[in-house]
GROMACS .gro file of C-alpha atoms in nm:
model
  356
    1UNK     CA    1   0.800  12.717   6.335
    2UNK     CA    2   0.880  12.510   6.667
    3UNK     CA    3   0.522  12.463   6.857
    4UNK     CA    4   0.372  12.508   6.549
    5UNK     CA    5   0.402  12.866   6.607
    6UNK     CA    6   0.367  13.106   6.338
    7UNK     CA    7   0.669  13.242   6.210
    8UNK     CA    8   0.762  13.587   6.249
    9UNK     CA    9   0.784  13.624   5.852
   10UNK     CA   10   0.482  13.480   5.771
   11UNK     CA   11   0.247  13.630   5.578
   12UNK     CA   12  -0.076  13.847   5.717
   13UNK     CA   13  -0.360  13.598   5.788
   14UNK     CA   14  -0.136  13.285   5.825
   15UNK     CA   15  -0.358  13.040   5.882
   16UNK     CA   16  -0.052  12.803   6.097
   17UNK     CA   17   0.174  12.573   6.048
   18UNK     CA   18  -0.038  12.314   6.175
   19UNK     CA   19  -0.349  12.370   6.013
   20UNK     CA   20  -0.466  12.137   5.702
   21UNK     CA   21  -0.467  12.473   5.526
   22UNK     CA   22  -0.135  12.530   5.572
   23UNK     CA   23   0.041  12.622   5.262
   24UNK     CA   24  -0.230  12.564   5.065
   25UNK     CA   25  -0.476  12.916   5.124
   26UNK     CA   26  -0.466  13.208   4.920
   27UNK     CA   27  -0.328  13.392   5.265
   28UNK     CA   28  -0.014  13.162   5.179
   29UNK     CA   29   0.091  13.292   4.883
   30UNK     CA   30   0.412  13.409   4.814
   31UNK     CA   31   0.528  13.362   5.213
   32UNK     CA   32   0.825  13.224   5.224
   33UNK     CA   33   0.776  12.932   5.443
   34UNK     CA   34   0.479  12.829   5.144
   35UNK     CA   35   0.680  12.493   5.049
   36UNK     CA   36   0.730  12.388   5.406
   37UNK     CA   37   0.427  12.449   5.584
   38UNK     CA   38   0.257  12.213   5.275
   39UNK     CA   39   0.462  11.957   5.341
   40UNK     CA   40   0.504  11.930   5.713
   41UNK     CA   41   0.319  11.681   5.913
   42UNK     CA   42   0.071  11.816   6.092
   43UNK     CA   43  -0.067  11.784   6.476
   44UNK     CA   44   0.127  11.667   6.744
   45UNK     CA   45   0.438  11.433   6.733
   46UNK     CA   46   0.365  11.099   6.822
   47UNK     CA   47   0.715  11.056   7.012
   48UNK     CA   48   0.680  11.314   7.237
   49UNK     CA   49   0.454  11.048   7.388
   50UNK     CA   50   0.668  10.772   7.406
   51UNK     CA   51   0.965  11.018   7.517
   52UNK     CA   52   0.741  11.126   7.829
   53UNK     CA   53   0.697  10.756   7.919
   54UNK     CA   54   1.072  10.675   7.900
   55UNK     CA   55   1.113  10.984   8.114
   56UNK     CA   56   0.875  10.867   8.351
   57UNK     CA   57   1.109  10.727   8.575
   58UNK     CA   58   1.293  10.963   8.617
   59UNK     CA   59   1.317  11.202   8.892
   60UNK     CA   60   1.509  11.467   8.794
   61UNK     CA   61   1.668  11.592   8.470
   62UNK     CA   62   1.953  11.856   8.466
   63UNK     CA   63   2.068  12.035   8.122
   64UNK     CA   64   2.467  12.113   8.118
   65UNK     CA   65   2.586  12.425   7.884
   66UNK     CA   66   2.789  12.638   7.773
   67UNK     CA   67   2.851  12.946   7.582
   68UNK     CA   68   3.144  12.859   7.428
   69UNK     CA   69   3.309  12.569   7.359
   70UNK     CA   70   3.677  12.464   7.540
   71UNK     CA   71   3.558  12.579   7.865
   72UNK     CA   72   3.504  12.234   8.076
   73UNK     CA   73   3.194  12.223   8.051
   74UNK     CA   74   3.226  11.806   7.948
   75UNK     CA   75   3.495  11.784   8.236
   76UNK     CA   76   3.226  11.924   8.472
   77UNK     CA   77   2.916  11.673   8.330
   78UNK     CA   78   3.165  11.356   8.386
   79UNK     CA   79   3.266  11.479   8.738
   80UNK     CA   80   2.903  11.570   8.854
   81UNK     CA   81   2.759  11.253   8.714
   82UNK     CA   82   3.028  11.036   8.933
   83UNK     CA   83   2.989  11.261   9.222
   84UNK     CA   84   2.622  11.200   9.207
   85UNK     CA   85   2.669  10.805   9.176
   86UNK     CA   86   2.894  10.819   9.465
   87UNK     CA   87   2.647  10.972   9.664
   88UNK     CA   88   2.481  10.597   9.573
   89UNK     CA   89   2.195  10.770   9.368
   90UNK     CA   90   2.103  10.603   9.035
   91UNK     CA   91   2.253  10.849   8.770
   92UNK     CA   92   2.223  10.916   8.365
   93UNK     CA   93   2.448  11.042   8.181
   94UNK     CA   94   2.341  11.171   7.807
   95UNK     CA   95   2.543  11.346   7.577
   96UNK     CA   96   2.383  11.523   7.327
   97UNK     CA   97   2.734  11.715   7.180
   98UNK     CA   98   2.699  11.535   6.820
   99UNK     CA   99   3.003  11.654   6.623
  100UNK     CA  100   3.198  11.647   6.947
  101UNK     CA  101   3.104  11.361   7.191
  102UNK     CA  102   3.393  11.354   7.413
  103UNK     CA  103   3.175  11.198   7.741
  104UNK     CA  104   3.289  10.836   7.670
  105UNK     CA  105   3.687  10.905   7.692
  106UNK     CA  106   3.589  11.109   8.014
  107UNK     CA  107   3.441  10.808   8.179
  108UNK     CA  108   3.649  10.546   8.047
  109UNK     CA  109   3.458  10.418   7.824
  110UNK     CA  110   3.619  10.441   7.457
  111UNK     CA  111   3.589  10.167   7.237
  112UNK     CA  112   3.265  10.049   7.430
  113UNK     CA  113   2.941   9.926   7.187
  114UNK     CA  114   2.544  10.008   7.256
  115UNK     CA  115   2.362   9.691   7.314
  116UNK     CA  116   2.023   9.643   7.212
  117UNK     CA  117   1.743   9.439   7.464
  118UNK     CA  118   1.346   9.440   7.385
  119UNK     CA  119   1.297   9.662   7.645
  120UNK     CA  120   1.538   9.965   7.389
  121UNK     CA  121   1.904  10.044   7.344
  122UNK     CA  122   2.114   9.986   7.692
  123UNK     CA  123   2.323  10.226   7.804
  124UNK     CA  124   2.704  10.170   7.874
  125UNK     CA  125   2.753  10.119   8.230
  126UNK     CA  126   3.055  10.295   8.426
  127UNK     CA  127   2.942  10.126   8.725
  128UNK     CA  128   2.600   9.978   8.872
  129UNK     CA  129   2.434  10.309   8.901
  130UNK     CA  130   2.598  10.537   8.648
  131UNK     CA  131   2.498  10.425   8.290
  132UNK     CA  132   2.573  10.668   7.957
  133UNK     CA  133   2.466  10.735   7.639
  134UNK     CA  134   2.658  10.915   7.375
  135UNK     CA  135   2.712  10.847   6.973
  136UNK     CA  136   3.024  10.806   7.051
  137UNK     CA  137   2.956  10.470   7.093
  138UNK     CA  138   2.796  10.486   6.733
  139UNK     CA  139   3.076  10.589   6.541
  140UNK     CA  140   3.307  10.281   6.328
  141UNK     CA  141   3.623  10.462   6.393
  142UNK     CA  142   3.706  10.715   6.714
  143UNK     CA  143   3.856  10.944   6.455
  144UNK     CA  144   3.539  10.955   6.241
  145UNK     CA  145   3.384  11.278   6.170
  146UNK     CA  146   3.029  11.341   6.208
  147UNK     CA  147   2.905  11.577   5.936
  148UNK     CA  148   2.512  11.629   6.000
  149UNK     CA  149   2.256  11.931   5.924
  150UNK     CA  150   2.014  11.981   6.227
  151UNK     CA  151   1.736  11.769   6.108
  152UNK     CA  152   1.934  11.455   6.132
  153UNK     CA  153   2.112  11.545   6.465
  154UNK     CA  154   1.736  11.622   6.613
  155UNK     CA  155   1.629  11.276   6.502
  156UNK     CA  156   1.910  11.091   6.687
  157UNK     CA  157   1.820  11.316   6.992
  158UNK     CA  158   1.472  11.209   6.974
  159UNK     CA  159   1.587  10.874   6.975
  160UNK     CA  160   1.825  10.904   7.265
  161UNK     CA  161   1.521  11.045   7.458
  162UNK     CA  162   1.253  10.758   7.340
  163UNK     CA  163   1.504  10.454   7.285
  164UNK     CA  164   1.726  10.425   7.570
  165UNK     CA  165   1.604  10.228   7.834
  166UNK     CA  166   1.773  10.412   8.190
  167UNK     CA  167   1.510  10.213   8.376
  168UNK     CA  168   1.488  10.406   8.764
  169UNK     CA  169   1.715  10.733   8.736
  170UNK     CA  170   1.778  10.926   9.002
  171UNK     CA  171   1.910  11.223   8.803
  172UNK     CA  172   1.962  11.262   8.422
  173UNK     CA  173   2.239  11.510   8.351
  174UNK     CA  174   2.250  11.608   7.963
  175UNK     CA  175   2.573  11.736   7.836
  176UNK     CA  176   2.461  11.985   7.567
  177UNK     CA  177   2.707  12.163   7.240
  178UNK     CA  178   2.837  12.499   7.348
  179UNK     CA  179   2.565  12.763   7.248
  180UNK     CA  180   2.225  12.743   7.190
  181UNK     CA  181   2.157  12.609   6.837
  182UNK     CA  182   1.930  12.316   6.677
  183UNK     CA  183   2.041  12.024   6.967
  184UNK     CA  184   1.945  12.283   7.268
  185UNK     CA  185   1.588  12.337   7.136
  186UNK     CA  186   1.541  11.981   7.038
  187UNK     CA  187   1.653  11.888   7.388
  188UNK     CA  188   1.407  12.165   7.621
  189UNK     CA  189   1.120  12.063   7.340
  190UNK     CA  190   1.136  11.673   7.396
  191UNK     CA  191   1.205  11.689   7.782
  192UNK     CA  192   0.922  11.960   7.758
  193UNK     CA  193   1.099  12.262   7.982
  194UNK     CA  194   0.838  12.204   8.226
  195UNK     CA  195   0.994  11.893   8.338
  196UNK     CA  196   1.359  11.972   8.338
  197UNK     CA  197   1.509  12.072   8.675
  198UNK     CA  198   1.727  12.333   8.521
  199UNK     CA  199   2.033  12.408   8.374
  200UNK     CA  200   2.418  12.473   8.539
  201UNK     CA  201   2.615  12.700   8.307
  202UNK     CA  202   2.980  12.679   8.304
  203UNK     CA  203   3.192  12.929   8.208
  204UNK     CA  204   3.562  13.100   8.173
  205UNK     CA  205   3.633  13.444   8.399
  206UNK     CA  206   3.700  13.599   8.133
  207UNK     CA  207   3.491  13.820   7.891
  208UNK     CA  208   3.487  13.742   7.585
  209UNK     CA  209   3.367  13.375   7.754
  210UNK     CA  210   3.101  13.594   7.964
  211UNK     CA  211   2.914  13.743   7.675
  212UNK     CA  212   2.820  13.406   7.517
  213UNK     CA  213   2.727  13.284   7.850
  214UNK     CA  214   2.468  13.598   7.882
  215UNK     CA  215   2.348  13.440   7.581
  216UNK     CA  216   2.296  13.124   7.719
  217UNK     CA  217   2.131  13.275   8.034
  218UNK     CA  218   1.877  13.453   7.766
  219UNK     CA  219   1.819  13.130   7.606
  220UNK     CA  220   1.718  12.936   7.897
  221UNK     CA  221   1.503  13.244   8.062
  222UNK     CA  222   1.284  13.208   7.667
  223UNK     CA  223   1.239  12.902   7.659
  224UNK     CA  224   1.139  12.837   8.032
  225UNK     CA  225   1.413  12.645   8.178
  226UNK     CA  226   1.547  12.732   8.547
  227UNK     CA  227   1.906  12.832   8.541
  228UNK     CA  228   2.068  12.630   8.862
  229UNK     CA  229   2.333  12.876   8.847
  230UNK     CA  230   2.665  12.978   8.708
  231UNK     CA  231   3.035  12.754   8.730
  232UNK     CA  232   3.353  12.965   8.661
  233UNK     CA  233   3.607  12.717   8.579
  234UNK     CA  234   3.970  12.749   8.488
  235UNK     CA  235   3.941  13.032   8.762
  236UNK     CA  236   4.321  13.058   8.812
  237UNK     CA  237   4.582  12.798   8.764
  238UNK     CA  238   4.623  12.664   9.146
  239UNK     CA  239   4.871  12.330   9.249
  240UNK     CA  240   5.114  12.257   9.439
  241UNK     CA  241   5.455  12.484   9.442
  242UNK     CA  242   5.617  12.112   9.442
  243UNK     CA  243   5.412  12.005   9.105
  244UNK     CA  244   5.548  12.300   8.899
  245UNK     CA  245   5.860  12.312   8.666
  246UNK     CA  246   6.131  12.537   8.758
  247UNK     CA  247   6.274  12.710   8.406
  248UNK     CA  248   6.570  12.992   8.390
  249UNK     CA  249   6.617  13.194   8.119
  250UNK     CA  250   6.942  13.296   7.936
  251UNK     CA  251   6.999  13.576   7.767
  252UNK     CA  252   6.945  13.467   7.427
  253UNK     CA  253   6.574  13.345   7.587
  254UNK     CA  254   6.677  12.965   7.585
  255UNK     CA  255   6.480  12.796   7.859
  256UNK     CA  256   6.716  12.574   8.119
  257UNK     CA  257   6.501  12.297   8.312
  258UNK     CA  258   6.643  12.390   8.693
  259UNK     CA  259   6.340  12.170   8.842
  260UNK     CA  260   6.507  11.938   9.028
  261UNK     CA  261   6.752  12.216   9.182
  262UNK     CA  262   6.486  12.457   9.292
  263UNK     CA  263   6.299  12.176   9.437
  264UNK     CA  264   6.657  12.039   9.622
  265UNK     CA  265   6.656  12.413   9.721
  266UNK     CA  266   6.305  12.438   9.889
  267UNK     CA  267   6.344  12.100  10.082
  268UNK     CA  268   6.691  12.219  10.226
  269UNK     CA  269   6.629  12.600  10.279
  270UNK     CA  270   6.263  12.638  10.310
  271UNK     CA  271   6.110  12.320  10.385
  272UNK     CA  272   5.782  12.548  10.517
  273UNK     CA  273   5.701  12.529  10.119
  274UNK     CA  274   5.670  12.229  10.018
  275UNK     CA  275   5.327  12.194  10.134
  276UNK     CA  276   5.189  12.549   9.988
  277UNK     CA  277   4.936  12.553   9.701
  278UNK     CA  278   5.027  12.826   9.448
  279UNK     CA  279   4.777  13.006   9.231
  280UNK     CA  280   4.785  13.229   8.970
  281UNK     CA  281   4.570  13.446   8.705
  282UNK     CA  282   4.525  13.269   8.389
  283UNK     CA  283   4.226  13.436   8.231
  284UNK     CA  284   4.170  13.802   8.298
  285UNK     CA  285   3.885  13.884   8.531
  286UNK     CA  286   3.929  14.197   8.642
  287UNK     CA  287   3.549  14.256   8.481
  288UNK     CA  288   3.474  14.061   8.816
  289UNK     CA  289   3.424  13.723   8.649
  290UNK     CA  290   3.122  13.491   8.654
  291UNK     CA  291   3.022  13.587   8.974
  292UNK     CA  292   2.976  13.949   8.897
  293UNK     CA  293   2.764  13.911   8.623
  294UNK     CA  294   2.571  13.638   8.805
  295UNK     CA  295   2.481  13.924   9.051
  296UNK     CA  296   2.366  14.146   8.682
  297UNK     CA  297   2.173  13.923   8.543
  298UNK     CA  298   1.976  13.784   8.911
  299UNK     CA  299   2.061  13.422   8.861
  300UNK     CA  300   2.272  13.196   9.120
  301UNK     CA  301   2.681  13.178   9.102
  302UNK     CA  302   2.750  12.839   9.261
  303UNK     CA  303   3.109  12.874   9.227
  304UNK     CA  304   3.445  12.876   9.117
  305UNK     CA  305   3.722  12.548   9.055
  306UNK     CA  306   4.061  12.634   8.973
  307UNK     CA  307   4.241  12.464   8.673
  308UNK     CA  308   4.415  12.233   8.796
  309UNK     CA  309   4.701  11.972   8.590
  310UNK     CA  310   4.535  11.677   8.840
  311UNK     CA  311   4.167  11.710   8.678
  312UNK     CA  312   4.271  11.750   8.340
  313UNK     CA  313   4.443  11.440   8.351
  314UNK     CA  314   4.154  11.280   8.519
  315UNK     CA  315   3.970  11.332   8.315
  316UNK     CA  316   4.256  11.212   8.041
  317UNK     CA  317   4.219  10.895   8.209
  318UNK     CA  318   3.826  10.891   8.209
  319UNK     CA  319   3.836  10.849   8.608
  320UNK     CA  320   3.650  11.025   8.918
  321UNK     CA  321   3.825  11.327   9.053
  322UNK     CA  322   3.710  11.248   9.402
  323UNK     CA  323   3.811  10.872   9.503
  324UNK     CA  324   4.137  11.005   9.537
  325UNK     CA  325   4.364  11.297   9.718
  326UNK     CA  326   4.518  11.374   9.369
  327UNK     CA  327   4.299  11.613   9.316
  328UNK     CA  328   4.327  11.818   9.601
  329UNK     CA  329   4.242  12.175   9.463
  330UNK     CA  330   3.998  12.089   9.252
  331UNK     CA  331   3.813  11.775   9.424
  332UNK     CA  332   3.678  12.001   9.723
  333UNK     CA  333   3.578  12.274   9.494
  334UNK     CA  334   3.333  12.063   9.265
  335UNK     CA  335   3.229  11.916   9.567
  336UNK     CA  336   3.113  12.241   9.726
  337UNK     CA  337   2.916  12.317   9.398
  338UNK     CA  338   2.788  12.018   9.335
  339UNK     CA  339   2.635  12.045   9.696
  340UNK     CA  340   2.549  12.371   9.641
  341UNK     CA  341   2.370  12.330   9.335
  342UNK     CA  342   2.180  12.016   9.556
  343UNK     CA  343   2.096  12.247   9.867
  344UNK     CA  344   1.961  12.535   9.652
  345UNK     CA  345   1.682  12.329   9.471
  346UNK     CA  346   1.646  12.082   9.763
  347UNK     CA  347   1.696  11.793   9.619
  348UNK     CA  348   1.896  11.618   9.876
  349UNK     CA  349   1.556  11.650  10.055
  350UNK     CA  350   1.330  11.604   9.807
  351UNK     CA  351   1.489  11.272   9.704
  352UNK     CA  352   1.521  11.139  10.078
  353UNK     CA  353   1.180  11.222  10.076
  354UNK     CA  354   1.026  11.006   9.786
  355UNK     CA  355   1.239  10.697   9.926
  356UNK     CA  356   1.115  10.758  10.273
   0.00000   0.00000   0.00000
């Protein structure tokens, strides 16, 4: 009954959710949504008011999701929120994952508090122009688990949107759940899906990750949100032929670290190595990945990044993949999507544009 649209098991002649007869007309009998519809508040939400004036000032909002959960689709929100700050615009970061808020460890910022001011809650700041908002910072204990029905994670959503005080944001990137349950509606109906920018996807090659993410593409297309276009992380595990571990195996399959041989090895007999990247398959995508069904479906495939050891434990250490060369495989490929993602809606342009 989102909308106050009339559900598709109501009764004939249901008179809506939102009028003063719901419930309450003989039409209503017996429908199953009877005890509901009598005791929901009726007209419009008051909030959605005071969310559109906290939104205000901001210029552009952009959803993050995923089909399934484990994919890096968090790993991608952190990274694209400090590329975008580096790029000295005046960046958001929301994370709406409830039961799994993992944003603050990815930007460094466990153990950190919310702060109230009169002008609403403040968000934790990462730098001058890169604040976040997560429950995270909510919870007494990292290790607490939060164990909530829809209703009550919708409220603190709704509060998020109408309580935090971003001031002049440049972008808003929203880290959504994997899937497309209570928190994803909650989120397009607030923001009202007219104003969001759109939505980047991220994904696994493989297919049982594809199918949820043709889910997710359905999802969006309903409810009126722009899909920005398709990541394929984790596509192949690419570093450095000097980064790996060299193990032999006996016959009895015991493992025998030879690492620092094979690498004495390389540097004496084939020095041309040591500066080769190697890459292999780690998912199976010989269903032609992400970008394949990108093509299927007629929505934009901005790209792959490789899984690379470096930007896990960037992430591990809640720190930017880019102001270093430690990342070098998977640095220049977020990069590339990121700008992209920016050239394909013109926002570069668009925001040059409203300063000029």
């Amino acid at each position: 009954m989102e909308n106050g649209e009339i559900p598709e098991n109501a009764n004939e002649h249901c008179p809506g959710p939102q009028s003063d007869s719901a419930g309450k007309s003989d039409s209503c009998e017996g429908c199953p949504n009877q005890q509901i519809c009598a005791t929901a508040p009726k007209g419009p939400d008051p909030d959605v008011v005071a969310i559109a004036e906290r939104m205000a000032t901001v210029k552009h909002k952009i959803l993050v999701l995923s089909g399934k959960g484990g994919v890096g689709k968090s790993t991608f929100s952190a990274q694209l929120a400090f590329a975008l700050a580096a790029m000295d615009f005046q960046v958001g970061l929301l994370d709406i994952d409830i039961c799994g808020p993992s944003i603050p460890k990815m930007l460094g910022l466990e153990g950190q508090e919310i702060h109230q001011s009169n002008l609403g809650w403040s968000p934790v700041y990462v730098e001058s122009n890169l604040g976040v908002m997560s429950i995270g910072f909510m919870l007494p204990e990292p290790d607490e688990a939060v164990i909530w029905r829809g209703p009550r994670k919708n409220a603190l959503i709704k509060q998020f949107l109408k309580d935090v005080y971003w001031g002049e944001l440049d972008f808003l990137v929203v880290d959504a759940p994997p899937g497309t349950s209570d928190e994803h509606i909650s989120i397009v109906q607030y923001l009202d899906s007219g104003s969001i920018d759109g939505a980047i996807i991220v994904t696994t090659p493989q297919q049982v990750s594809l199918i949820d993410v043709r889910k997710e593409v359905s999802f969006c297309k309903k409810v009126g949100v722009q899909v920005l276009g398709i990541v394929e992380n984790m596509s192949g595990l690419c570093q450095p032929v000097m980064d790996f571990k060299f193990l032999r195996m006996t016959e009895t399959g015991e493992q025998i670290d030879v690492t620092e041989w094979a690498r004495e090895h390389l540097k004496e007999r084939a020095p041309e190595f040591l500066n080769i990247i190697a890459c292999t398959e780690v998912f199976d995508s010989s269903g032609g990945g992400a970008e394949r069904m990108c093509r299927e479906m007629g929505v934009p495939f901005l790209g792959k990044v490789p899984l690379d050891p470096q930007l896990c434990k960037a992430a591990e250490e809640g720190r930017s993949c880019f102001v270093d060369q430690k990342c070098g495989v998977s640095a220049p490929a977020l990069k590339k999507i990121i700008d992209k993602m920016m050239e394909n809606q013109g926002l570069s342009r668009m925001l040059v544009d409203n300063d000029a």
